[in-house]
Short mmCIF file of C-alpha atoms in Angstrom, two decimals:
data_model
loop_
_atom_site.label_atom_id
_atom_site.label_comp_id
_atom_site.label_asym_id
_atom_site.label_seq_id
_atom_site.Cartn_x
_atom_site.Cartn_y
_atom_site.Cartn_z
CA MET A 1 -261.10 -35.26 -30.51
CA ILE A 2 -259.83 -35.25 -27.16
CA THR A 3 -259.16 -31.87 -25.34
CA VAL A 4 -257.40 -32.35 -22.30
CA SER A 5 -257.29 -29.20 -20.33
CA ASN A 6 -255.10 -28.09 -17.19
CA LEU A 7 -255.32 -31.98 -15.83
CA ALA A 8 -253.74 -32.88 -12.91
CA ILE A 9 -253.41 -35.99 -11.23
CA GLN A 10 -252.04 -37.08 -7.55
CA PHE A 11 -252.55 -39.91 -5.15
CA GLY A 12 -251.73 -38.86 -1.53
CA LYS A 13 -248.36 -36.77 -1.69
CA ARG A 14 -247.49 -38.22 -4.95
CA VAL A 15 -247.72 -36.10 -7.93
CA LEU A 16 -248.25 -38.13 -10.84
CA TYR A 17 -248.46 -34.94 -13.52
CA LYS A 18 -249.85 -31.65 -13.34
CA ASP A 19 -250.25 -29.03 -16.03
CA VAL A 20 -251.25 -31.49 -18.89
CA ASN A 21 -252.59 -29.41 -21.66
CA ILE A 22 -253.13 -31.93 -25.14
CA LYS A 23 -255.46 -31.99 -28.21
CA PHE A 24 -255.69 -35.59 -29.45
CA THR A 25 -256.98 -35.05 -33.11
CA ASN A 26 -258.85 -37.02 -35.39
CA GLY A 27 -256.56 -39.54 -37.69
CA ASN A 28 -253.73 -39.82 -35.45
CA ILE A 29 -252.70 -43.00 -33.29
CA TYR A 30 -250.95 -42.04 -29.78
CA GLY A 31 -248.80 -44.64 -28.27
CA VAL A 32 -248.56 -44.11 -24.50
CA ILE A 33 -245.56 -45.24 -23.04
CA GLY A 34 -243.76 -44.38 -19.28
CA ALA A 35 -241.94 -46.13 -17.07
CA ASN A 36 -244.08 -48.72 -14.45
CA GLY A 37 -245.90 -46.27 -12.40
CA ALA A 38 -245.72 -43.29 -14.05
CA GLY A 39 -249.43 -43.44 -14.41
CA LYS A 40 -250.11 -44.80 -18.23
CA SER A 41 -253.18 -46.37 -17.29
CA THR A 42 -254.05 -43.77 -14.83
CA LEU A 43 -254.26 -40.85 -18.27
CA LEU A 44 -256.71 -43.64 -19.94
CA LYS A 45 -258.93 -43.69 -16.69
CA ALA A 46 -258.98 -40.00 -16.52
CA ILE A 47 -259.81 -39.50 -20.09
CA SER A 48 -262.93 -42.25 -19.93
CA GLY A 49 -263.87 -40.69 -16.94
CA GLU A 50 -263.50 -43.79 -14.48
CA LEU A 51 -260.78 -41.65 -12.67
CA GLU A 52 -261.98 -38.11 -11.75
CA PRO A 53 -259.03 -35.80 -12.01
CA ASN A 54 -257.65 -33.79 -8.98
CA LYS A 55 -257.85 -30.34 -11.56
CA GLY A 56 -258.63 -29.66 -14.98
CA SER A 57 -261.04 -31.17 -17.65
CA VAL A 58 -261.36 -33.56 -20.38
CA GLU A 59 -264.02 -32.81 -23.23
CA LEU A 60 -264.75 -34.85 -26.47
CA GLY A 61 -265.64 -33.29 -29.94
CA PRO A 62 -269.43 -32.31 -30.23
CA GLY A 63 -271.49 -35.16 -30.58
CA GLU A 64 -268.30 -37.62 -30.51
CA ARG A 65 -268.45 -41.32 -29.13
CA LEU A 66 -265.58 -42.57 -26.43
CA SER A 67 -265.27 -46.14 -26.51
CA VAL A 68 -262.79 -48.24 -24.23
CA LEU A 69 -260.93 -51.26 -23.91
CA ASP A 70 -262.94 -53.00 -20.54
CA GLN A 71 -260.11 -54.36 -18.29
CA ASN A 72 -262.73 -56.28 -15.88
CA HIS A 73 -263.31 -59.96 -17.74
CA PHE A 74 -266.49 -60.53 -15.39
CA LYS A 75 -268.48 -57.67 -15.69
CA PHE A 76 -270.47 -59.29 -18.96
CA ASP A 77 -270.41 -63.12 -17.69
CA ASN A 78 -273.96 -63.08 -17.58
CA PHE A 79 -274.64 -61.82 -21.04
CA SER A 80 -274.25 -63.80 -24.61
CA VAL A 81 -271.21 -62.94 -26.27
CA MET A 82 -272.57 -60.94 -29.12
CA ASP A 83 -275.14 -59.05 -27.04
CA THR A 84 -271.26 -57.82 -25.27
CA VAL A 85 -270.19 -56.89 -28.39
CA LEU A 86 -273.47 -54.73 -29.61
CA MET A 87 -273.21 -53.38 -25.55
CA GLY A 88 -270.26 -51.18 -27.27
CA HIS A 89 -272.02 -48.87 -29.48
CA GLU A 90 -274.01 -47.96 -25.98
CA PRO A 91 -276.56 -45.87 -28.25
CA LEU A 92 -277.38 -48.79 -30.62
CA TRP A 93 -277.68 -50.74 -27.83
CA LYS A 94 -279.88 -48.61 -26.10
CA ASN A 95 -282.20 -48.10 -28.94
CA MET A 96 -282.60 -51.80 -29.60
CA LYS A 97 -283.46 -52.41 -25.89
CA ASP A 98 -286.13 -49.25 -26.01
CA ARG A 99 -287.68 -51.43 -29.47
CA GLU A 100 -287.55 -54.64 -27.38
CA VAL A 101 -289.67 -53.24 -25.01
CA LEU A 102 -292.11 -51.48 -27.24
CA TYR A 103 -292.79 -53.91 -29.71
CA GLY A 104 -292.89 -57.00 -26.47
CA LYS A 105 -296.26 -54.90 -25.74
CA ASP A 106 -299.76 -56.62 -26.12
CA GLU A 107 -300.81 -53.30 -27.54
CA MET A 108 -299.47 -49.83 -28.57
CA THR A 109 -300.55 -46.37 -28.00
CA GLU A 110 -300.18 -43.93 -30.29
CA GLU A 111 -297.48 -42.28 -28.40
CA ASP A 112 -295.80 -45.56 -28.93
CA GLY A 113 -296.31 -45.54 -32.17
CA ASN A 114 -294.28 -42.30 -32.77
CA ARG A 115 -292.18 -43.65 -30.70
CA ALA A 116 -290.92 -46.47 -32.24
CA ALA A 117 -291.01 -44.65 -35.79
CA GLU A 118 -288.41 -42.70 -33.98
CA LEU A 119 -286.50 -45.55 -32.95
CA GLU A 120 -286.43 -47.01 -35.95
CA GLU A 121 -285.27 -43.82 -37.87
CA LYS A 122 -282.21 -43.96 -35.75
CA PHE A 123 -281.79 -47.84 -35.69
CA VAL A 124 -281.12 -47.20 -39.47
CA GLU A 125 -279.08 -44.05 -38.87
CA MET A 126 -276.86 -46.14 -36.51
CA ASN A 127 -276.43 -49.22 -39.39
CA GLY A 128 -278.67 -51.42 -36.96
CA TRP A 129 -279.69 -53.95 -39.49
CA GLU A 130 -276.39 -54.80 -39.93
CA ALA A 131 -274.81 -54.46 -36.42
CA GLU A 132 -274.90 -58.34 -35.50
CA SER A 133 -273.14 -59.10 -38.96
CA GLU A 134 -270.62 -56.34 -38.41
CA ALA A 135 -269.76 -57.98 -34.87
CA ALA A 136 -269.69 -61.58 -36.16
CA GLN A 137 -267.01 -60.29 -38.64
CA LEU A 138 -265.51 -58.54 -35.48
CA LEU A 139 -265.48 -61.72 -33.69
CA GLN A 140 -264.41 -64.02 -36.63
CA HIS A 141 -261.07 -61.45 -37.06
CA LEU A 142 -260.04 -61.79 -33.12
CA GLY A 143 -260.24 -65.52 -33.66
CA VAL A 144 -263.35 -66.15 -31.59
CA LYS A 145 -265.21 -68.46 -34.01
CA GLU A 146 -269.03 -68.52 -35.06
CA ASP A 147 -270.13 -71.56 -32.58
CA MET A 148 -269.26 -68.91 -29.48
CA HIS A 149 -271.05 -66.23 -30.63
CA TYR A 150 -274.42 -66.69 -28.99
CA ARG A 151 -272.80 -68.86 -25.99
CA GLN A 152 -272.58 -66.93 -22.36
CA MET A 153 -269.35 -64.83 -21.81
CA GLY A 154 -269.10 -66.90 -18.06
CA GLU A 155 -268.65 -70.19 -20.38
CA LEU A 156 -265.44 -68.60 -21.92
CA SER A 157 -261.68 -68.78 -21.11
CA ASN A 158 -260.14 -66.00 -19.98
CA ASN A 159 -258.25 -65.44 -23.13
CA GLU A 160 -261.48 -65.59 -25.35
CA LYS A 161 -263.10 -63.08 -23.46
CA VAL A 162 -260.07 -60.75 -23.92
CA ARG A 163 -261.08 -61.01 -27.74
CA VAL A 164 -264.71 -60.35 -27.23
CA MET A 165 -263.92 -56.94 -24.68
CA LEU A 166 -261.50 -55.79 -27.78
CA ALA A 167 -264.25 -56.65 -30.71
CA LYS A 168 -266.60 -54.86 -27.83
CA ALA A 169 -264.36 -51.28 -28.23
CA LEU A 170 -263.80 -51.99 -31.61
CA PHE A 171 -267.56 -52.36 -32.48
CA GLY A 172 -269.79 -49.04 -34.23
CA HIS A 173 -266.20 -47.37 -34.86
CA PRO A 174 -266.10 -44.97 -32.19
CA ASP A 175 -264.82 -41.52 -32.48
CA ASN A 176 -262.63 -41.65 -29.70
CA LEU A 177 -260.83 -44.86 -28.82
CA LEU A 178 -258.63 -46.02 -25.57
CA LEU A 179 -256.95 -49.02 -25.81
CA ASP A 180 -254.81 -50.46 -22.49
CA GLU A 181 -252.62 -53.29 -23.40
CA PRO A 182 -254.64 -54.46 -26.21
CA THR A 183 -252.38 -57.54 -27.63
CA ASN A 184 -252.62 -59.14 -24.09
CA ASP A 185 -253.17 -62.87 -24.71
CA LEU A 186 -253.54 -62.58 -28.46
CA ASP A 187 -251.66 -64.53 -31.29
CA LEU A 188 -249.48 -63.16 -33.53
CA ASP A 189 -251.61 -63.29 -36.35
CA THR A 190 -254.20 -61.85 -34.67
CA VAL A 191 -251.82 -58.95 -33.30
CA GLN A 192 -251.10 -58.78 -36.96
CA TRP A 193 -254.40 -58.11 -38.01
CA LEU A 194 -254.97 -55.78 -35.36
CA GLU A 195 -252.31 -53.22 -36.27
CA GLU A 196 -253.44 -53.18 -39.90
CA TYR A 197 -256.98 -52.70 -38.56
CA LEU A 198 -256.06 -49.71 -36.56
CA SER A 199 -253.37 -48.51 -39.51
CA ASN A 200 -256.92 -47.53 -41.63
CA VAL A 201 -258.57 -46.11 -38.94
CA GLU A 202 -259.45 -42.41 -39.33
CA GLN A 203 -260.25 -41.93 -35.34
CA THR A 204 -258.73 -40.82 -32.29
CA VAL A 205 -256.93 -43.36 -30.54
CA LEU A 206 -254.77 -43.90 -27.49
CA VAL A 207 -252.94 -46.96 -27.04
CA VAL A 208 -250.72 -48.35 -23.88
CA SER A 209 -248.50 -51.53 -24.71
CA HIS A 210 -245.42 -53.45 -23.97
CA ASP A 211 -245.38 -54.34 -27.50
CA ARG A 212 -243.13 -52.46 -29.69
CA HIS A 213 -243.48 -53.61 -32.81
CA PHE A 214 -247.31 -53.12 -32.13
CA LEU A 215 -246.35 -49.49 -31.54
CA ASP A 216 -244.39 -48.97 -34.40
CA ALA A 217 -246.65 -50.22 -36.85
CA VAL A 218 -249.97 -48.36 -35.57
CA SER A 219 -248.40 -44.78 -33.60
CA THR A 220 -248.26 -41.82 -35.50
CA GLN A 221 -247.12 -39.70 -32.46
CA THR A 222 -245.64 -40.94 -29.02
CA VAL A 223 -247.24 -39.80 -25.47
CA ASP A 224 -244.32 -39.97 -23.01
CA ILE A 225 -245.11 -40.09 -19.68
CA ASP A 226 -241.76 -38.68 -17.71
CA PHE A 227 -240.18 -35.95 -15.36
CA GLY A 228 -243.81 -35.58 -13.75
CA LYS A 229 -245.01 -34.22 -17.37
CA VAL A 230 -247.22 -35.41 -20.14
CA THR A 231 -245.53 -34.84 -22.95
CA VAL A 232 -246.16 -35.75 -26.72
CA PHE A 233 -243.66 -36.11 -29.63
CA SER A 234 -243.54 -36.70 -33.34
CA GLY A 235 -243.19 -40.27 -34.06
CA ASN A 236 -243.03 -43.94 -33.15
CA TYR A 237 -241.87 -45.96 -29.92
CA SER A 238 -238.41 -46.69 -32.41
CA PHE A 239 -237.61 -42.85 -32.86
CA TRP A 240 -238.11 -42.27 -29.62
CA TYR A 241 -236.21 -44.66 -28.32
CA GLU A 242 -233.13 -44.32 -30.58
CA SER A 243 -233.82 -40.20 -30.18
CA SER A 244 -233.45 -40.47 -26.35
CA GLN A 245 -230.62 -42.75 -26.46
CA LEU A 246 -229.09 -40.45 -28.79
CA ALA A 247 -229.46 -37.65 -26.54
CA LEU A 248 -228.12 -39.48 -23.47
CA ARG A 249 -225.01 -39.60 -25.17
CA GLN A 250 -224.67 -36.22 -26.01
CA ALA A 251 -225.56 -35.44 -22.79
CA GLN A 252 -222.52 -37.79 -21.27
CA ASN A 253 -220.21 -36.30 -23.96
CA GLN A 254 -219.75 -32.85 -21.76
CA ARG A 255 -217.47 -31.62 -24.33
CA MET A 256 -219.33 -31.80 -27.24
CA LYS A 257 -220.14 -28.57 -28.77
CA ALA A 258 -223.56 -26.99 -29.05
CA GLU A 259 -223.55 -26.57 -33.38
CA GLU A 260 -221.96 -30.47 -33.32
CA LYS A 261 -224.89 -31.72 -31.25
CA ARG A 262 -227.84 -29.96 -33.59
CA LYS A 263 -226.19 -31.23 -36.58
CA GLN A 264 -226.08 -35.08 -35.25
CA LEU A 265 -229.66 -34.97 -34.22
CA GLU A 266 -230.67 -33.50 -37.48
CA GLU A 267 -229.16 -36.00 -39.39
CA PHE A 268 -230.69 -38.70 -37.03
CA ILE A 269 -234.39 -37.48 -37.96
CA ARG A 270 -233.58 -36.98 -41.41
CA ARG A 271 -232.31 -40.77 -41.80
CA PHE A 272 -235.24 -41.77 -39.44
CA SER A 273 -237.89 -39.92 -41.90
CA ALA A 274 -236.51 -41.62 -44.94
CA ASN A 275 -236.91 -45.20 -42.90
CA VAL A 276 -240.70 -44.82 -41.26
CA ALA A 277 -242.43 -47.89 -41.58
CA LYS A 278 -244.51 -48.57 -44.24
CA SER A 279 -248.32 -47.50 -43.85
CA LYS A 280 -251.27 -45.71 -44.38
CA GLN A 281 -249.66 -43.17 -42.51
CA THR A 282 -246.13 -42.96 -43.58
CA THR A 283 -246.25 -39.51 -45.09
CA SER A 284 -248.04 -37.53 -42.28
CA ARG A 285 -245.04 -39.36 -39.85
CA LYS A 286 -242.53 -38.54 -41.92
CA LYS A 287 -244.01 -34.87 -42.47
CA MET A 288 -244.01 -34.61 -38.44
CA LEU A 289 -240.75 -35.55 -37.98
CA GLU A 290 -239.02 -33.25 -40.40
CA LYS A 291 -241.13 -30.46 -38.72
CA LEU A 292 -239.68 -31.92 -35.16
CA ASN A 293 -237.76 -29.46 -33.03
CA VAL A 294 -234.03 -30.92 -32.12
CA GLU A 295 -234.63 -29.24 -28.47
CA GLU A 296 -237.27 -31.45 -28.09
CA ILE A 297 -235.48 -34.33 -27.70
CA ARG A 298 -233.64 -34.97 -24.52
CA PRO A 299 -232.64 -38.06 -22.45
CA SER A 300 -235.22 -40.33 -20.96
CA SER A 301 -235.03 -40.73 -16.80
CA ARG A 302 -236.06 -44.12 -17.72
CA LYS A 303 -233.59 -46.88 -15.72
CA TYR A 304 -233.02 -50.10 -18.18
CA PRO A 305 -231.98 -52.84 -15.78
CA GLY A 306 -228.49 -54.51 -16.64
CA ILE A 307 -229.51 -57.99 -18.55
CA ILE A 308 -226.13 -59.84 -19.14
CA PHE A 309 -225.98 -63.31 -20.14
CA GLN A 310 -222.06 -64.79 -20.45
CA MET A 311 -221.28 -68.06 -21.17
CA GLU A 312 -218.69 -70.07 -18.96
CA ARG A 313 -218.40 -72.73 -21.00
CA GLU A 314 -218.08 -72.93 -25.30
CA PRO A 315 -220.82 -75.73 -26.08
CA GLY A 316 -219.48 -78.28 -28.82
CA ASN A 317 -221.15 -78.59 -32.11
CA GLN A 318 -224.42 -81.21 -30.58
CA ILE A 319 -226.08 -78.86 -29.03
CA LEU A 320 -230.18 -80.67 -29.01
CA GLU A 321 -231.30 -83.52 -31.22
CA VAL A 322 -235.36 -83.95 -31.42
CA GLU A 323 -236.89 -87.15 -32.95
CA GLY A 324 -240.52 -88.01 -33.27
CA LEU A 325 -241.72 -86.00 -30.37
CA LYS A 326 -245.41 -86.19 -29.09
CA ALA A 327 -247.17 -84.17 -26.60
CA VAL A 328 -251.00 -84.57 -25.65
CA ASP A 329 -253.14 -82.15 -23.18
CA ALA A 330 -254.70 -83.18 -20.33
CA ASP A 331 -258.25 -83.17 -22.36
CA GLY A 332 -256.75 -85.45 -25.17
CA THR A 333 -256.16 -82.32 -27.32
CA VAL A 334 -252.70 -82.75 -29.61
CA LEU A 335 -250.14 -79.95 -28.84
CA PHE A 336 -247.71 -81.27 -31.16
CA ASP A 337 -246.64 -84.91 -32.92
CA ASN A 338 -243.88 -85.85 -34.89
CA VAL A 339 -241.75 -83.27 -34.00
CA SER A 340 -237.85 -83.94 -34.98
CA PHE A 341 -235.16 -81.70 -35.20
CA ASN A 342 -231.54 -80.95 -35.01
CA ILE A 343 -229.94 -77.48 -33.33
CA GLU A 344 -227.24 -76.06 -34.76
CA LYS A 345 -224.68 -74.24 -32.96
CA GLY A 346 -225.39 -70.54 -32.22
CA GLN A 347 -228.57 -71.14 -33.76
CA LYS A 348 -231.27 -68.77 -31.86
CA THR A 349 -234.66 -70.69 -32.55
CA VAL A 350 -238.08 -69.10 -31.85
CA PHE A 351 -240.92 -71.78 -31.41
CA LEU A 352 -244.41 -71.17 -32.75
CA SER A 353 -248.18 -72.51 -32.29
CA HIS A 354 -251.68 -71.76 -33.14
CA ASN A 355 -251.65 -73.04 -29.54
CA PRO A 356 -249.52 -71.23 -26.79
CA LYS A 357 -249.65 -74.86 -24.70
CA ALA A 358 -247.49 -76.41 -27.61
CA MET A 359 -244.53 -74.21 -26.71
CA THR A 360 -244.75 -74.79 -23.15
CA ALA A 361 -245.09 -78.74 -23.36
CA LEU A 362 -241.82 -78.70 -25.62
CA PHE A 363 -239.67 -76.71 -23.22
CA GLU A 364 -240.93 -78.38 -19.95
CA ILE A 365 -239.81 -81.64 -21.70
CA ILE A 366 -236.92 -81.18 -22.91
CA ASN A 367 -235.74 -79.35 -19.28
CA GLY A 368 -236.93 -83.16 -17.60
CA ASN A 369 -240.60 -81.52 -16.02
CA ARG A 370 -242.86 -83.10 -18.21
CA GLU A 371 -243.03 -86.49 -20.09
CA GLN A 372 -243.40 -86.53 -23.55
CA ASN A 373 -246.39 -88.97 -25.00
CA ALA A 374 -243.85 -90.43 -27.99
CA GLY A 375 -240.04 -89.71 -28.77
CA THR A 376 -236.80 -88.66 -27.61
CA TYR A 377 -234.77 -85.70 -26.98
CA LYS A 378 -230.99 -85.80 -26.44
CA TRP A 379 -228.36 -82.98 -24.86
CA GLY A 380 -225.09 -82.40 -25.72
CA VAL A 381 -222.83 -83.49 -22.91
CA THR A 382 -221.26 -79.66 -23.22
CA ILE A 383 -224.64 -78.06 -23.00
CA THR A 384 -225.53 -76.44 -19.88
CA THR A 385 -229.09 -74.93 -19.68
CA ALA A 386 -230.87 -71.72 -18.16
CA TYR A 387 -235.00 -71.72 -18.15
CA LEU A 388 -237.29 -69.22 -18.15
CA PRO A 389 -240.63 -70.92 -17.83
CA LEU A 390 -243.92 -69.45 -18.29
CA ASP A 391 -245.37 -70.13 -14.54
CA ASN A 392 -242.81 -68.67 -11.90
CA THR A 393 -245.26 -69.16 -9.17
CA SER A 394 -243.81 -72.55 -7.55
CA PHE A 395 -240.32 -70.48 -7.26
CA PHE A 396 -242.10 -67.73 -5.10
CA GLU A 397 -243.83 -69.57 -2.57
CA SER A 398 -241.58 -68.18 0.51
CA GLU A 399 -240.89 -66.20 3.20
CA LEU A 400 -237.25 -65.76 1.84
CA ASN A 401 -236.11 -62.12 0.69
CA LEU A 402 -234.47 -61.38 -2.22
CA VAL A 403 -231.04 -61.83 -1.35
CA ASP A 404 -231.50 -65.38 0.41
CA TRP A 405 -233.91 -66.43 -2.40
CA LEU A 406 -231.02 -65.68 -5.03
CA SER A 407 -228.47 -67.43 -3.09
CA GLN A 408 -230.27 -70.54 -3.40
CA TYR A 409 -229.07 -70.74 -6.95
CA GLY A 410 -225.97 -70.08 -7.35
CA ALA A 411 -222.38 -69.20 -5.49
CA GLY A 412 -221.37 -66.29 -4.07
CA ASN A 413 -221.70 -64.09 -0.47
CA GLU A 414 -224.69 -61.46 -0.16
CA VAL A 415 -222.61 -58.66 -1.88
CA VAL A 416 -222.61 -61.16 -5.29
CA MET A 417 -226.12 -61.77 -4.45
CA LYS A 418 -226.85 -57.98 -4.15
CA SER A 419 -225.14 -56.83 -7.12
CA TYR A 420 -226.91 -59.17 -9.70
CA LEU A 421 -230.10 -57.91 -8.24
CA GLY A 422 -228.83 -54.27 -8.32
CA ARG A 423 -228.63 -55.20 -11.87
CA MET A 424 -231.75 -55.76 -12.27
CA LEU A 425 -233.00 -52.38 -10.52
CA PHE A 426 -233.67 -53.78 -6.77
CA SER A 427 -231.25 -51.44 -4.31
CA GLY A 428 -231.41 -50.55 -0.64
CA GLU A 429 -234.10 -52.09 1.16
CA GLU A 430 -235.51 -53.25 -1.64
CA VAL A 431 -233.30 -56.35 -1.65
CA LEU A 432 -234.89 -57.53 1.72
CA LYS A 433 -238.24 -57.83 0.63
CA LYS A 434 -240.21 -60.91 0.89
CA VAL A 435 -240.44 -62.67 -2.64
CA ASN A 436 -244.30 -63.87 -2.18
CA VAL A 437 -245.47 -59.83 -1.85
CA LEU A 438 -243.58 -59.28 -5.31
CA SER A 439 -245.32 -57.98 -8.63
CA GLY A 440 -245.65 -59.89 -11.68
CA GLY A 441 -242.76 -57.44 -13.18
CA GLU A 442 -240.74 -57.89 -10.12
CA LYS A 443 -240.78 -61.86 -10.01
CA MET A 444 -239.37 -61.89 -13.93
CA ARG A 445 -236.63 -59.68 -12.95
CA CYS A 446 -235.85 -62.23 -10.24
CA MET A 447 -236.02 -65.06 -12.11
CA ILE A 448 -233.59 -63.20 -15.13
CA ALA A 449 -231.08 -62.36 -12.40
CA ARG A 450 -231.44 -66.32 -11.75
CA MET A 451 -230.90 -67.15 -14.80
CA GLN A 452 -227.58 -65.12 -14.88
CA LEU A 453 -226.01 -67.12 -11.90
CA ASN A 454 -225.80 -70.33 -14.04
CA ASN A 455 -223.64 -69.28 -17.14
CA ALA A 456 -225.33 -71.29 -19.10
CA ASN A 457 -224.39 -71.77 -22.85
CA CYS A 458 -228.42 -72.29 -23.82
CA LEU A 459 -231.01 -70.54 -22.96
CA ILE A 460 -234.81 -71.76 -22.98
CA LEU A 461 -236.98 -68.61 -22.30
CA ASP A 462 -240.96 -69.17 -22.69
CA THR A 463 -242.63 -66.02 -23.53
CA PRO A 464 -240.13 -63.97 -21.62
CA THR A 465 -241.55 -60.47 -21.99
CA ASN A 466 -244.52 -61.61 -20.09
CA HIS A 467 -245.19 -58.95 -17.34
CA LEU A 468 -241.97 -56.74 -18.29
CA ASP A 469 -241.93 -53.16 -19.05
CA LEU A 470 -240.78 -51.66 -22.44
CA GLU A 471 -237.34 -50.96 -20.64
CA SER A 472 -236.51 -54.43 -19.01
CA ILE A 473 -237.70 -55.38 -22.91
CA GLN A 474 -235.55 -53.32 -24.55
CA ALA A 475 -232.30 -54.55 -22.36
CA PHE A 476 -233.55 -58.09 -22.30
CA ASN A 477 -233.35 -58.06 -26.26
CA ASN A 478 -230.67 -55.84 -26.69
CA ASN A 479 -228.71 -58.48 -25.21
CA LEU A 480 -229.48 -61.40 -26.38
CA VAL A 481 -229.31 -59.79 -30.21
CA GLY A 482 -224.97 -60.22 -28.88
CA PHE A 483 -225.05 -63.64 -27.03
CA LYS A 484 -223.48 -66.07 -28.47
CA GLY A 485 -224.34 -69.41 -27.57
CA ASN A 486 -227.54 -71.30 -28.48
CA ILE A 487 -231.57 -69.65 -27.97
CA LEU A 488 -234.60 -71.66 -27.72
CA PHE A 489 -237.69 -69.39 -26.95
CA SER A 490 -241.36 -68.51 -27.43
CA SER A 491 -242.86 -65.11 -27.51
CA HIS A 492 -245.91 -63.19 -28.69
CA ASP A 493 -243.70 -59.64 -28.96
CA HIS A 494 -243.10 -59.42 -32.92
CA GLU A 495 -239.75 -57.21 -32.66
CA PHE A 496 -238.08 -59.60 -29.97
CA ILE A 497 -238.63 -62.07 -32.80
CA GLN A 498 -237.92 -60.43 -35.51
CA THR A 499 -234.37 -59.32 -34.44
CA VAL A 500 -233.14 -62.37 -31.91
CA ALA A 501 -234.06 -65.75 -34.08
CA ASP A 502 -232.33 -66.56 -37.15
CA ARG A 503 -234.84 -70.33 -36.89
CA MET A 504 -238.64 -70.55 -37.45
CA ILE A 505 -239.73 -74.10 -35.64
CA GLU A 506 -243.57 -73.81 -35.65
CA LEU A 507 -245.02 -76.85 -33.53
CA THR A 508 -248.43 -78.31 -35.26
CA PRO A 509 -250.99 -81.40 -34.72
CA LYS A 510 -249.20 -82.84 -38.64
CA GLY A 511 -245.70 -82.11 -37.33
CA THR A 512 -243.05 -79.04 -37.82
CA ILE A 513 -242.63 -76.09 -40.37
CA ASP A 514 -238.89 -75.72 -39.92
CA LYS A 515 -237.52 -72.54 -41.86
CA LEU A 516 -233.88 -70.78 -41.82
CA MET A 517 -235.35 -67.28 -41.91
CA GLN A 518 -236.27 -64.43 -40.09
CA TYR A 519 -240.08 -63.97 -38.90
CA ASP A 520 -241.13 -61.13 -41.26
CA ASP A 521 -239.98 -63.22 -44.26
CA TYR A 522 -241.69 -66.04 -42.45
CA ILE A 523 -245.12 -64.64 -41.58
CA TYR A 524 -245.49 -62.85 -45.05
CA ASP A 525 -244.20 -65.76 -47.74
CA GLU A 526 -247.53 -66.87 -49.41
CA THR A 527 -245.96 -70.75 -49.87
CA ILE A 528 -245.96 -70.91 -45.79
CA LYS A 529 -249.15 -69.22 -45.15
CA GLU A 530 -250.55 -72.32 -47.31
CA GLN A 531 -248.60 -75.19 -45.71
CA ARG A 532 -249.51 -73.66 -42.25
CA LEU A 533 -253.22 -73.98 -43.40
CA LYS A 534 -252.92 -77.72 -44.22
CA MET A 535 -250.67 -78.38 -41.09
CA TYR A 536 -253.51 -77.01 -39.03
CA ASN A 537 -256.24 -78.14 -40.57
#
């Protein structure tokens, strides 16, 4: 349990929020949402003690332990992977170090003997003898192989470090858990495991994430940071989003009577309660939604970008033919081999792989930016493409302002360029910022504006939700669902894949798995699971 009392945080004259009074209780998972800069990560830092609030206090339940997903991936470079995970349980780790010191002595005094007995008793209470085994299981589930468990953290890639830090946060079943973007750099299978793991915890958990499916799968309540306040709502992200959109439509309809509004909101709550996602938490979620006061539902102050892809030309029947394509990484790793497929008109295809480099290699090849190691590809003569690459660094190595930068990629005067930037939430003096000082999210919005200029009939998107906030992801997702052309994409966002894609093509070193179906059906199909195992082993 975490009790936040009269919390206030401000930076200079800017007040993030004040008078925050919330009790986060055991058995609940709170999804923390808010626009970029609203103070989601700041709230977690204040709760963890990393940040001193301007006012107020944070208290844990008596004797409870708090664990945090550490964002500093270099902090433990001089420790082994196993020791790093064990450090997640601080009392146990201290006990182990104290025991080492005592048992390292040449001779032990009577006092040392008594102290050793105390430490051994505590060690057993904390399940110390099983600690390494439990840590190893966590690491395995998170995709860290056994041969890496005793290597130094400094030898690991950033992706591998992320997984170890997550294992460290989860280790030892802490009473309270703070997770800031826990799904970053995780593949879809690992995210699925984490969803199942968290759905069964009895602790108090606060999660900040841009992954909507993940928030929906694990959250029992939503903590919304908006209007300079921190408010807890019953239900998950989808419930919050749909209800806030309904409230916005009602607010825009000035003629709607109060009683009519109430009936509409109550019907929405009943409908949503009946369709809560399957999980251990379904019953408690449904009860919370049924108790929800309709006055709690109101429009959000969030701004959603206007992401609108339009086709200038109707595509013909021949879209893309790929035959026997192969790609090998610089270190000799075969990313994929014997890849053949024919994209049909109107298909929205997601490309999957255990190795994320495989999708990037494919997209770079079919865009003419990389040579394949074998095979051929051929675009239809009517096809025009717009490509969103994974790495956009080279596009922003410039002193140009946003208007001049965007003008390089399409026809139109300054007013036209400003209108495209305005859709992507750049307004006023912002459009005169130099592109080389933009944040990751701002660069992604610029790249999306650049794509819109093309009016292409085939969109190629390599992990398009990277660096975007929930509002941009939602707007992007909504437009792609209705896009009439072809889409070839990769993503770590479950909801994005499930709602956009109608075809799955998994790239493996032994060929492809190619299915016309939705993502949920694909990942839960037992026959496909067996096929995937054979293709990678």
